[in-house]
Short mmCIF file of C-alpha atoms in Angstrom, two decimals:
data_model
loop_
_atom_site.label_atom_id
_atom_site.label_comp_id
_atom_site.label_asym_id
_atom_site.label_seq_id
_atom_site.Cartn_x
_atom_site.Cartn_y
_atom_site.Cartn_z
CA MET S 8 0.00 0.00 0.00
CA LEU S 9 0.85 3.62 -0.03
CA SER S 10 3.07 4.06 2.81
CA SER S 11 1.60 5.32 3.93
CA VAL S 12 0.45 5.34 0.50
CA ARG S 13 0.03 2.03 0.99
CA PRO S 14 -0.01 2.90 -0.46
CA SER S 15 0.87 0.47 0.92
CA VAL S 16 0.97 -3.15 -0.64
CA ARG S 17 0.97 -3.75 0.37
CA PRO S 18 4.04 -12.16 4.46
CA SER S 19 5.55 -13.80 7.34
CA ALA S 20 3.63 -13.32 10.58
CA CYS S 21 4.69 -13.41 14.20
CA PRO S 22 1.43 -12.82 16.05
CA SER S 23 2.60 -14.30 19.31
CA ALA S 24 5.80 -12.26 19.52
CA PRO S 25 6.10 -10.20 22.70
CA PRO S 26 6.23 -6.42 22.45
CA ALA S 27 9.60 -5.30 21.18
CA ARG S 28 11.93 -3.44 23.47
CA ARG S 29 14.15 -0.59 22.41
CA ARG S 30 17.73 -1.76 22.11
CA ARG S 31 20.21 0.28 24.05
CA GLY S 32 23.20 -0.52 21.90
CA THR S 33 25.94 1.94 21.01
CA ALA S 34 25.15 4.47 18.30
CA PRO S 35 27.34 7.14 16.72
CA ALA S 36 27.40 10.51 18.41
CA ALA S 37 25.90 12.07 15.28
CA VAL S 38 22.62 10.26 15.68
CA LEU S 39 22.50 10.64 19.42
CA ALA S 40 23.26 14.34 19.22
CA ALA S 41 20.49 14.85 16.74
CA THR S 42 17.89 13.05 18.80
CA ALA S 43 18.77 13.00 22.49
CA LEU S 44 16.72 16.01 23.48
CA LEU S 45 13.67 14.70 21.67
CA PHE S 46 13.76 11.39 23.52
CA THR S 47 12.95 13.10 26.80
CA SER S 48 9.55 14.39 25.74
CA ALA S 49 6.36 12.90 27.15
CA CYS S 50 2.68 13.63 26.91
CA THR S 51 -0.58 12.72 28.50
CA VAL S 52 -4.00 12.05 27.15
CA ALA S 53 -5.37 15.30 25.83
CA ASN S 54 -8.86 16.54 26.58
CA SER S 55 -11.30 16.37 23.70
CA ASP S 56 -14.96 16.66 23.03
CA THR S 57 -15.16 12.87 23.10
CA GLY S 58 -13.94 12.73 26.65
CA GLY S 59 -10.79 10.85 25.74
CA ALA S 60 -12.54 7.47 25.46
CA VAL S 61 -13.46 5.78 22.22
CA GLY S 62 -16.70 4.30 23.46
CA ALA S 63 -18.65 3.31 26.50
CA ALA S 64 -16.59 0.90 28.59
CA GLY S 65 -18.17 -2.51 28.93
CA GLY S 66 -20.50 -2.05 25.94
CA ASN S 67 -20.60 -4.05 22.74
CA THR S 68 -18.52 -1.43 20.92
CA LEU S 69 -15.02 -2.12 19.69
CA ARG S 70 -12.95 0.98 20.44
CA ILE S 71 -10.08 1.86 18.10
CA VAL S 72 -7.70 4.82 18.18
CA LEU S 73 -5.85 5.61 14.94
CA ASP S 74 -2.78 7.75 14.40
CA GLN S 75 -4.67 9.98 11.96
CA GLU S 76 -8.13 10.63 10.56
CA PRO S 77 -8.65 8.87 7.22
CA PRO S 78 -8.50 11.40 4.37
CA THR S 79 -11.28 9.50 2.61
CA LEU S 80 -13.31 6.29 2.87
CA GLU S 81 -13.57 5.94 -0.91
CA PRO S 82 -13.07 2.20 -1.64
CA CYS S 83 -10.93 2.78 -4.75
CA GLU S 84 -8.47 4.62 -2.45
CA SER S 85 -8.29 1.76 0.05
CA SER S 86 -4.69 0.93 -0.87
CA LEU S 87 -3.89 4.08 1.12
CA ALA S 88 -3.14 2.64 4.55
CA SER S 89 -5.09 5.33 6.41
CA THR S 90 -8.21 4.51 4.36
CA GLY S 91 -7.78 0.75 4.08
CA VAL S 92 -7.41 0.28 7.83
CA VAL S 93 -11.08 1.29 8.17
CA VAL S 94 -12.64 0.24 4.86
CA ARG S 95 -10.97 -2.93 3.57
CA SER S 96 -12.79 -6.16 4.46
CA ASN S 97 -14.87 -4.22 7.00
CA VAL S 98 -17.18 -2.06 4.91
CA THR S 99 -16.29 -3.37 1.46
CA GLU S 100 -14.79 -6.62 0.18
CA PRO S 101 -12.86 -7.74 -2.92
CA LEU S 102 -13.53 -10.71 -5.17
CA ILE S 103 -10.41 -12.46 -3.90
CA GLU S 104 -8.41 -12.09 -0.70
CA ARG S 105 -4.75 -12.84 -0.09
CA ASP S 106 -3.75 -14.69 3.05
CA PRO S 107 -1.18 -12.33 4.61
CA THR S 108 0.76 -15.20 6.18
CA SER S 109 0.89 -17.83 3.43
CA GLY S 110 0.48 -15.53 0.44
CA GLU S 111 -2.21 -17.81 -0.99
CA LEU S 112 -5.23 -16.36 -2.78
CA ARG S 113 -8.60 -17.37 -1.35
CA PRO S 114 -12.19 -17.02 -2.59
CA LEU S 115 -14.31 -14.21 -1.19
CA LEU S 116 -16.95 -12.58 -3.42
CA ALA S 117 -15.55 -14.76 -6.21
CA THR S 118 -15.81 -18.52 -5.66
CA ALA S 119 -13.48 -19.59 -8.50
CA TRP S 120 -11.29 -18.16 -11.26
CA ARG S 121 -9.33 -19.48 -14.20
CA GLN S 122 -7.22 -18.22 -17.09
CA THR S 123 -9.07 -18.98 -20.32
CA THR S 124 -6.63 -17.35 -22.78
CA PRO S 125 -3.19 -15.75 -22.29
CA THR S 126 -4.92 -12.38 -21.74
CA THR S 127 -8.36 -13.36 -20.36
CA TRP S 128 -9.48 -14.56 -16.94
CA SER S 129 -12.95 -15.76 -15.94
CA PHE S 130 -14.42 -15.33 -12.44
CA ASP S 131 -17.46 -16.95 -10.81
CA THR S 132 -19.18 -14.74 -8.24
CA ARG S 133 -20.78 -15.80 -4.98
CA PRO S 134 -24.60 -16.07 -5.03
CA GLY S 135 -26.86 -14.95 -2.19
CA VAL S 136 -24.86 -11.85 -1.24
CA THR S 137 -26.51 -8.47 -0.68
CA PHE S 138 -25.10 -5.00 -0.24
CA GLN S 139 -25.72 -3.07 2.96
CA ASN S 140 -28.42 -1.06 1.18
CA GLY S 141 -30.37 -4.22 0.38
CA ARG S 142 -29.39 -4.50 -3.30
CA LYS S 143 -28.45 -7.95 -4.56
CA PHE S 144 -24.78 -8.42 -5.50
CA THR S 145 -24.17 -9.81 -9.00
CA ALA S 146 -21.31 -10.12 -11.46
CA LYS S 147 -22.48 -6.83 -12.96
CA ASP S 148 -21.54 -5.06 -9.73
CA ALA S 149 -18.11 -6.70 -9.77
CA ALA S 150 -17.56 -5.68 -13.40
CA PHE S 151 -18.75 -2.15 -12.60
CA SER S 152 -16.40 -1.86 -9.60
CA ILE S 153 -13.37 -2.98 -11.60
CA ASP S 154 -14.26 -0.63 -14.45
CA ARG S 155 -14.86 2.26 -12.02
CA ALA S 156 -11.54 1.76 -10.22
CA VAL S 157 -9.35 1.09 -13.25
CA ASN S 158 -10.91 2.62 -16.35
CA SER S 159 -12.65 5.76 -15.07
CA ASP S 160 -11.42 9.34 -14.71
CA LEU S 161 -11.59 9.19 -10.90
CA SER S 162 -7.79 8.89 -10.60
CA CYS S 163 -8.13 6.11 -8.06
CA ASN S 164 -5.01 5.18 -6.15
CA VAL S 165 -5.61 1.50 -6.92
CA ASP S 166 -5.45 2.29 -10.65
CA GLY S 167 -1.92 3.66 -10.59
CA TYR S 168 -0.61 1.57 -7.72
CA VAL S 169 -1.99 -1.83 -8.67
CA PHE S 170 -2.79 -1.62 -12.37
CA ASP S 171 -0.01 0.73 -13.52
CA ASP S 172 -2.60 3.04 -15.09
CA SER S 173 -3.20 0.38 -17.76
CA GLY S 174 -6.88 -0.30 -18.41
CA VAL S 175 -8.62 -3.65 -18.61
CA GLU S 176 -11.67 -4.84 -20.47
CA VAL S 177 -14.26 -6.25 -18.10
CA ARG S 178 -17.63 -7.80 -18.90
CA ALA S 179 -20.35 -9.61 -16.95
CA THR S 180 -21.36 -12.62 -19.05
CA SER S 181 -24.10 -13.71 -16.62
CA ALA S 182 -25.40 -12.87 -13.17
CA THR S 183 -22.62 -14.97 -11.61
CA ARG S 184 -19.74 -14.76 -14.09
CA LEU S 185 -17.47 -12.06 -15.48
CA THR S 186 -14.37 -11.93 -17.64
CA VAL S 187 -11.39 -9.60 -17.39
CA THR S 188 -9.12 -9.10 -20.39
CA THR S 189 -5.73 -7.38 -20.31
CA ALA S 190 -3.74 -5.89 -23.17
CA LYS S 191 -0.81 -8.19 -22.39
CA PRO S 192 -0.63 -11.50 -20.52
CA ASP S 193 -0.74 -10.79 -16.80
CA PRO S 194 0.26 -13.76 -14.63
CA ILE S 195 -0.80 -12.02 -11.40
CA LEU S 196 -4.17 -10.52 -12.42
CA PRO S 197 -6.10 -12.33 -9.63
CA LEU S 198 -3.66 -10.84 -7.11
CA ARG S 199 -4.24 -7.37 -8.57
CA LEU S 200 -8.01 -7.81 -8.30
CA SER S 201 -7.67 -8.54 -4.58
CA PHE S 202 -7.12 -4.79 -4.21
CA ILE S 203 -10.41 -3.74 -5.80
CA GLU S 204 -13.25 -3.35 -3.30
CA ILE S 205 -16.68 -4.14 -4.70
CA VAL S 206 -19.43 -1.48 -4.59
CA PRO S 207 -22.96 -1.38 -6.07
CA ARG S 208 -23.26 -0.36 -9.70
CA THR S 209 -25.35 2.60 -8.54
CA THR S 210 -22.20 4.18 -7.05
CA SER S 211 -21.14 7.46 -8.65
CA THR S 212 -18.57 7.36 -11.41
CA GLU S 213 -18.36 11.15 -11.53
CA ALA S 214 -16.99 11.69 -8.04
CA LYS S 215 -15.47 9.70 -5.20
CA VAL S 216 -17.85 8.81 -2.40
CA ARG S 217 -17.49 9.83 1.23
CA GLU S 218 -19.44 7.00 2.87
CA PRO S 219 -19.39 3.90 0.65
CA VAL S 220 -21.77 0.96 0.57
CA GLY S 221 -20.32 -2.54 0.39
CA THR S 222 -20.94 -6.19 1.23
CA GLY S 223 -18.74 -6.28 4.34
CA PRO S 224 -19.62 -7.24 7.92
CA TYR S 225 -19.96 -3.58 8.94
CA ALA S 226 -21.73 -0.57 7.44
CA ILE S 227 -20.81 3.06 7.99
CA GLY S 228 -23.02 4.48 10.70
CA ASN S 229 -21.65 7.99 11.13
CA TRP S 230 -18.56 9.98 10.24
CA GLN S 231 -18.26 13.12 12.32
CA THR S 232 -15.38 14.93 10.68
CA GLY S 233 -12.53 15.61 13.08
CA VAL S 234 -14.11 13.55 15.85
CA SER S 235 -14.95 9.93 15.08
CA ILE S 236 -16.16 7.29 12.64
CA THR S 237 -18.71 4.69 13.72
CA LEU S 238 -19.42 1.40 11.95
CA ASP S 239 -22.51 -0.69 12.69
CA ARG S 240 -22.71 -4.46 12.30
CA ASN S 241 -24.32 -5.52 9.03
CA ASP S 242 -27.06 -7.93 10.11
CA THR S 243 -27.54 -9.15 6.53
CA TYR S 244 -23.86 -10.08 6.08
CA TRP S 245 -23.42 -13.26 4.01
CA GLY S 246 -20.56 -14.59 6.18
CA LYS S 247 -20.00 -15.16 9.88
CA ALA S 248 -21.28 -12.31 12.02
CA PRO S 249 -18.55 -10.34 13.83
CA ALA S 250 -18.50 -10.36 17.63
CA PHE S 251 -18.99 -6.63 18.17
CA ALA S 252 -22.21 -4.81 17.31
CA ARG S 253 -20.34 -1.65 16.39
CA ALA S 254 -16.88 -0.18 16.07
CA ARG S 255 -15.84 3.38 16.81
CA TYR S 256 -12.66 5.02 15.58
CA VAL S 257 -11.06 8.17 16.94
CA TRP S 258 -7.59 9.50 16.17
CA ARG S 259 -4.76 10.90 18.26
CA SER S 260 -1.52 12.02 16.63
CA GLU S 261 0.74 11.37 19.66
CA PRO S 262 1.73 7.69 20.07
CA SER S 263 2.09 8.15 23.84
CA VAL S 264 -1.54 9.27 23.96
CA ARG S 265 -2.66 6.21 22.02
CA ALA S 266 -0.68 3.94 24.35
CA ALA S 267 -2.16 5.67 27.42
CA MET S 268 -5.67 5.13 26.08
CA ILE S 269 -4.99 1.38 25.97
CA THR S 270 -3.51 1.39 29.47
CA LYS S 271 -6.37 3.44 30.90
CA GLY S 272 -9.03 1.22 29.31
CA GLU S 273 -10.23 3.94 26.94
CA ALA S 274 -9.45 1.97 23.77
CA ASP S 275 -9.20 -1.67 22.74
CA LEU S 276 -6.90 -1.28 19.73
CA ALA S 277 -4.38 1.44 18.88
CA THR S 278 -2.29 1.76 15.75
CA ALA S 279 1.41 2.66 15.41
CA LEU S 280 2.66 2.76 18.99
CA ASP S 281 6.15 4.01 19.79
CA PRO S 282 8.56 1.41 21.24
CA LYS S 283 9.22 3.61 24.26
CA ASP S 284 5.52 3.46 25.18
CA ALA S 285 5.15 -0.30 24.68
CA THR S 286 4.77 -2.80 27.52
CA GLU S 287 3.82 -6.46 27.58
CA GLY S 288 0.45 -5.41 28.88
CA ASN S 289 -0.52 -2.83 26.26
CA SER S 290 0.90 -3.92 22.90
CA VAL S 291 2.04 -6.63 20.52
CA ALA S 292 4.67 -6.45 17.75
CA TYR S 293 4.00 -7.70 14.25
CA PRO S 294 5.75 -7.76 10.84
CA ASN S 295 4.14 -5.04 8.74
CA ASN S 296 6.19 -5.34 5.51
CA GLU S 297 6.90 -1.62 5.58
CA THR S 298 10.23 -0.23 4.42
CA THR S 299 11.39 3.30 5.20
CA ALA S 300 13.55 5.12 2.69
CA LEU S 301 14.65 8.54 1.53
CA ARG S 302 13.57 9.30 -2.04
CA LEU S 303 15.97 11.69 -3.75
CA ASP S 304 14.55 13.89 -6.52
CA GLY S 305 17.01 13.34 -9.34
CA ARG S 306 15.52 16.11 -11.47
CA GLU S 307 17.00 18.91 -9.38
CA ALA S 308 20.60 19.91 -8.64
CA PRO S 309 22.49 18.82 -6.66
CA LEU S 310 20.44 15.61 -6.42
CA ASP S 311 20.52 15.20 -10.20
CA ASP S 312 24.17 14.13 -9.87
CA ILE S 313 24.48 10.44 -9.02
CA ARG S 314 27.65 11.12 -7.06
CA VAL S 315 25.69 13.25 -4.60
CA ARG S 316 22.98 10.61 -4.31
CA GLU S 317 25.59 7.89 -3.75
CA ALA S 318 27.33 10.07 -1.14
CA ILE S 319 24.10 10.46 0.83
CA ASP S 320 23.62 6.68 0.70
CA MET S 321 27.16 6.18 1.97
CA VAL S 322 27.01 8.65 4.87
CA ILE S 323 23.74 7.41 6.42
CA ASP S 324 24.31 5.09 9.39
CA ARG S 325 21.30 2.79 9.18
CA GLN S 326 22.32 0.58 12.07
CA ALA S 327 22.64 3.55 14.41
CA ILE S 328 19.25 4.90 13.36
CA SER S 329 17.64 1.48 13.81
CA ASP S 330 19.27 0.90 17.20
CA THR S 331 18.63 4.38 18.56
CA LEU S 332 15.25 5.24 17.08
CA PHE S 333 13.51 2.03 16.00
CA GLY S 334 14.83 -0.45 18.55
CA GLU S 335 13.93 -4.00 17.51
CA LEU S 336 11.22 -2.61 15.25
CA GLY S 337 13.70 -1.76 12.49
CA GLU S 338 16.31 -3.74 10.56
CA PRO S 339 18.71 -1.93 8.18
CA ALA S 340 17.51 -2.23 4.59
CA ALA S 341 19.15 -2.42 1.16
CA GLN S 342 16.02 -2.50 -1.01
CA LEU S 343 12.40 -1.36 -1.01
CA VAL S 344 10.87 -4.78 -0.20
CA PRO S 345 11.47 -7.11 2.77
CA LYS S 346 12.26 -10.81 2.68
CA GLY S 347 9.20 -12.85 1.69
CA VAL S 348 8.21 -10.61 -1.21
CA VAL S 349 8.73 -12.07 -4.70
CA GLY S 350 11.81 -10.28 -6.05
CA PHE S 351 13.64 -9.76 -2.74
CA ASN S 352 17.38 -9.90 -3.46
CA ASP S 353 19.27 -11.93 -0.84
CA ASP S 354 22.60 -10.66 -2.17
CA LEU S 355 21.95 -6.99 -1.43
CA THR S 356 23.29 -5.71 1.88
CA PRO S 357 22.88 -2.29 3.54
CA THR S 358 25.60 0.20 2.60
CA THR S 359 28.39 0.39 5.16
CA PRO S 360 28.89 4.03 6.25
CA ASP S 361 32.02 5.60 4.77
CA SER S 362 32.02 9.32 5.46
CA GLU S 363 35.45 9.93 3.92
CA ALA S 364 34.54 8.34 0.60
CA ALA S 365 31.17 10.11 0.64
CA ARG S 366 32.76 13.52 1.14
CA ALA S 367 35.17 12.79 -1.72
CA LEU S 368 32.20 12.18 -4.05
CA VAL S 369 30.58 15.48 -3.08
CA LYS S 370 33.88 17.31 -3.47
CA ALA S 371 34.31 15.86 -6.98
CA ALA S 372 30.79 16.92 -7.89
CA ALA S 373 31.44 20.45 -6.60
CA ALA S 374 34.63 20.64 -8.64
CA ASP S 375 32.55 19.93 -11.75
CA GLY S 376 30.21 22.82 -10.99
CA VAL S 377 27.41 20.98 -9.19
CA PRO S 378 25.81 23.43 -6.68
CA VAL S 379 26.25 21.18 -3.65
CA ASP S 380 25.46 24.06 -1.28
CA ARG S 381 21.96 24.52 -2.69
CA ARG S 382 19.32 23.98 -0.02
CA ILE S 383 17.71 20.52 0.00
CA THR S 384 14.31 20.18 1.67
CA LEU S 385 13.85 16.95 3.61
CA VAL S 386 10.09 16.34 3.71
CA ALA S 387 8.54 13.99 6.29
CA ARG S 388 5.01 13.37 7.52
CA ASN S 389 3.89 13.72 11.12
CA GLY S 390 2.83 10.32 12.46
CA GLN S 391 4.33 8.50 9.46
CA PHE S 392 6.02 6.05 11.83
CA PRO S 393 7.21 6.22 15.45
CA ARG S 394 9.93 8.87 15.96
CA VAL S 395 9.68 10.15 12.43
CA ALA S 396 10.72 13.68 13.48
CA GLU S 397 13.81 12.33 15.25
CA THR S 398 14.62 10.23 12.19
CA ALA S 399 14.43 13.31 9.98
CA GLU S 400 16.78 15.17 12.32
CA ALA S 401 19.25 12.27 12.34
CA LEU S 402 19.24 12.21 8.52
CA GLN S 403 19.67 15.98 8.39
CA TYR S 404 22.63 15.78 10.78
CA GLN S 405 24.37 13.04 8.84
CA MET S 406 23.81 14.69 5.45
CA ALA S 407 25.27 17.89 6.90
CA GLN S 408 28.54 15.99 7.40
CA LEU S 409 28.84 16.11 3.61
CA GLY S 410 28.49 19.89 3.60
CA LEU S 411 24.94 19.65 2.27
CA ASN S 412 22.43 22.32 3.26
CA VAL S 413 19.36 20.41 4.47
CA LYS S 414 16.16 21.89 5.89
CA ILE S 415 13.41 19.72 7.42
CA LEU S 416 9.75 20.23 6.50
CA MET S 417 7.25 18.25 8.59
CA THR S 418 3.83 17.99 6.93
CA ASP S 419 0.39 16.49 7.38
CA THR S 420 -0.86 13.64 5.18
CA ALA S 421 -2.41 15.81 2.49
CA ALA S 422 0.70 17.94 2.04
CA HIS S 423 2.99 14.90 2.08
CA LEU S 424 0.94 13.28 -0.70
CA GLN S 425 1.52 16.33 -2.86
CA TYR S 426 5.25 15.66 -2.68
CA GLN S 427 4.82 11.89 -2.94
CA LEU S 428 2.51 11.52 -5.96
CA ARG S 429 2.55 12.90 -9.47
CA PRO S 430 1.98 15.57 -10.58
CA LEU S 431 4.82 16.65 -8.30
CA PRO S 432 4.90 20.25 -7.01
CA GLU S 433 6.90 22.73 -9.05
CA ASN S 434 9.38 25.41 -8.02
CA VAL S 435 10.13 23.78 -4.66
CA GLY S 436 13.80 22.99 -5.27
CA PRO S 437 15.53 19.68 -4.59
CA ILE S 438 13.46 17.36 -2.38
CA ALA S 439 14.53 14.42 -0.24
CA LEU S 440 11.24 12.74 0.70
CA LEU S 441 11.00 10.38 3.64
CA ILE S 442 8.70 7.57 2.55
CA MET S 443 7.41 4.32 4.03
CA HIS S 444 6.39 1.69 1.50
CA GLY S 445 4.45 -1.42 2.42
CA ASN S 446 4.30 -4.24 -0.12
CA GLN S 447 1.47 -6.26 1.37
CA ALA S 448 0.71 -8.00 -1.93
CA GLY S 449 3.96 -9.92 -1.80
CA ASP S 450 5.11 -9.25 -5.35
CA ALA S 451 7.77 -6.76 -6.47
CA ALA S 452 5.71 -5.69 -9.48
CA PHE S 453 3.65 -3.42 -7.24
CA THR S 454 6.75 -1.75 -5.85
CA ALA S 455 8.47 -1.38 -9.22
CA SER S 456 5.43 0.06 -10.98
CA GLN S 457 4.97 2.68 -8.28
CA TYR S 458 8.51 3.61 -7.27
CA LEU S 459 10.99 2.66 -10.00
CA LEU S 460 9.63 3.41 -13.46
CA SER S 461 10.55 6.75 -15.03
CA LYS S 462 6.97 7.99 -15.02
CA SER S 463 5.43 5.94 -12.22
CA PRO S 464 3.23 7.76 -9.67
CA GLN S 465 5.78 7.77 -6.86
CA SER S 466 9.06 8.06 -8.75
CA THR S 467 10.72 11.35 -9.65
CA PHE S 468 12.91 9.92 -12.41
CA GLY S 469 14.40 6.71 -13.79
CA THR S 470 16.18 5.31 -16.82
CA ARG S 471 15.10 3.57 -20.02
CA GLU S 472 17.13 0.53 -19.04
CA LEU S 473 15.43 0.27 -15.66
CA ASP S 474 12.02 0.63 -17.34
CA ARG S 475 12.97 -2.16 -19.76
CA ARG S 476 14.07 -4.46 -16.95
CA VAL S 477 10.85 -3.88 -14.97
CA ALA S 478 8.69 -4.58 -18.04
CA ALA S 479 10.57 -7.80 -18.76
CA ALA S 480 10.29 -9.00 -15.14
CA THR S 481 6.58 -8.20 -14.96
CA ALA S 482 5.80 -10.58 -17.86
CA LEU S 483 7.49 -13.55 -16.16
CA ALA S 484 6.27 -16.08 -13.61
CA GLY S 485 7.77 -18.41 -11.01
CA GLU S 486 11.53 -18.54 -10.47
CA GLN S 487 12.20 -16.45 -13.55
CA ARG S 488 10.08 -13.66 -12.08
CA GLN S 489 11.92 -13.85 -8.76
CA LYS S 490 15.34 -13.68 -10.42
CA ALA S 491 14.42 -10.84 -12.78
CA PHE S 492 12.99 -8.58 -10.06
CA ALA S 493 15.98 -9.29 -7.78
CA GLU S 494 18.16 -8.00 -10.60
CA VAL S 495 15.91 -4.94 -10.95
CA PHE S 496 16.57 -3.94 -7.32
CA ALA S 497 20.31 -4.44 -7.76
CA TYR S 498 20.33 -2.31 -10.91
CA GLN S 499 18.40 0.47 -9.16
CA ASN S 500 21.01 0.63 -6.42
CA GLU S 501 23.94 0.59 -8.81
CA ALA S 502 22.84 2.71 -11.76
CA VAL S 503 19.95 4.92 -10.56
CA ALA S 504 20.28 5.39 -6.78
CA GLN S 505 16.98 7.21 -6.38
CA TYR S 506 16.49 5.70 -2.92
CA VAL S 507 18.48 5.66 0.29
CA HIS S 508 16.99 2.61 1.99
CA LEU S 509 16.76 2.92 5.76
CA ALA S 510 14.98 0.03 7.48
CA HIS S 511 12.53 -2.83 7.14
CA MET S 512 10.00 -2.12 9.87
CA ARG S 513 7.82 -3.95 12.35
CA GLY S 514 4.68 -2.45 13.77
CA LEU S 515 3.43 -2.10 17.33
CA LEU S 516 -0.29 -2.52 17.82
CA GLY S 517 -1.86 -1.35 21.03
CA LEU S 518 -3.97 -4.21 22.39
CA SER S 519 -6.03 -4.13 25.56
CA SER S 520 -6.65 -7.16 27.76
CA SER S 521 -10.38 -6.91 26.99
CA VAL S 522 -10.05 -8.22 23.43
CA ARG S 523 -8.23 -10.94 21.52
CA TYR S 524 -6.62 -10.28 18.15
CA GLU S 525 -3.54 -11.67 16.40
CA PRO S 526 -2.02 -9.06 14.07
CA ASN S 527 -0.36 -10.05 10.81
CA SER S 528 1.58 -8.38 8.03
CA ALA S 529 -1.59 -6.77 6.65
CA THR S 530 -2.78 -5.27 9.96
CA GLY S 531 -1.35 -1.82 9.29
CA ASP S 532 -3.39 -1.53 6.09
CA GLU S 533 -6.36 -3.79 6.69
CA LEU S 534 -7.45 -4.13 10.31
CA ARG S 535 -10.18 -6.76 10.04
CA LEU S 536 -12.70 -6.13 12.78
CA ALA S 537 -14.32 -9.54 12.34
CA ALA S 538 -11.06 -11.10 13.56
CA VAL S 539 -11.34 -9.30 16.93
CA THR S 540 -13.23 -11.01 19.74
CA PRO S 541 -13.93 -10.20 23.39
CA ALA S 542 -11.34 -11.75 25.69
CA GLU S 543 -13.84 -14.08 27.29
CA GLU S 544 -14.63 -15.66 23.91
CA LYS S 545 -11.11 -16.99 23.43
CA GLY S 546 -11.15 -20.76 23.05
CA ARG S 547 -14.86 -21.08 22.31
#
């Protein structure tokens, strides 16, 4: 998914792992100097018009506190983590779902699928399903939803992120069957379709919807902007009824506040806790498939010179940042996907810091007339991940060792997306954007199409050769696909260097003793409420 932009995309799980503790290993003075003062801050639960609690204690309401208010609940934007965590598999459902642990595709609103020609797939839809508004679900609704998300002018995130802005031909051949045809053979089309949430064919195609209708176990009850979102149990749901009659979301930007709400019994679940606030009694760690990185805008000097980009990669001390800021929730990274994703390259290792060699590269660039003293803006998003502000300051400090002039700009989600997605803002100078990418789909094609191609939605530049390599890898299957995408990541590091990879992340979910839930690698993007039960129901 978008990393926040989920996207995210968004496989191994460790649901029983105890909450991670912050490692207290040695870190370079540069990182510690940049962050020490910020570590001492603390906060308490702020007053609000909701009284601080998510719902009435002891009631049949599941109480969830998020790190931010969703920017939209539009289903075709559900690959955005902040939207998907509320909508996906709660309000709306796809034809096919991917098991986040095994990676296997499983039937949901589709009961079967098969490839009938090299470019055509056929899907059988589930009978006896109704939408929350009482309308009967048919293959026509599935065809409509795919067409709306992929072929319309809505500029849906799922279109660019999952389908590479390449349209498909979709047709309902009966009430329970549809076909999807692609321009070229697509060996992972069923996986792509697992990202499209199904809506009624009466849904607007002229504008995105604020409160969608779906087939999921919950329906939207009320969205009070700036305050809360309430979901009510869908009593006509075709599957097993969820344990809680309703769910209520609120949002608090400070992770310490979210942790305190769990401890004080004001919330049952809380997203994105900070390691320093985690205890065995209030949280659980889980693999979230997210990778943090610094995206360097290669269109603008001095970042248009590969020597400068390579120097930044060489001066960043990933191990120190992971040890000091992420604790056991971060492992130094050398590529945009973690182990378990098709295309992960086992031969790539994080760059070993070499400040002397890095400074020599910058000096050589300056000697050739590159304006290395031009101000670079390092853009990060508040709440993007625990200690994001401290991470930005550590990166700023280390880049300054090269003589680079770096200014930090902390933004909200909307502003960050303007820097993250095309069309990129103009006249803003060279940008180093702190991103967090989650490949929850388990295939490198989703990462490459978004972050590596010359004109992809979340890439600032690329090369023809990299584009060629991505296209060739995308057409392959099996071991050939794995090998080709592994080579793509190696080529990016060697010949393009658009990204300074920081860490593969783990998440911390706040979890109260009143409920039972086992998080998995999809939890940060798709928090399935039906999987949460009251504590007393465990073992039934």
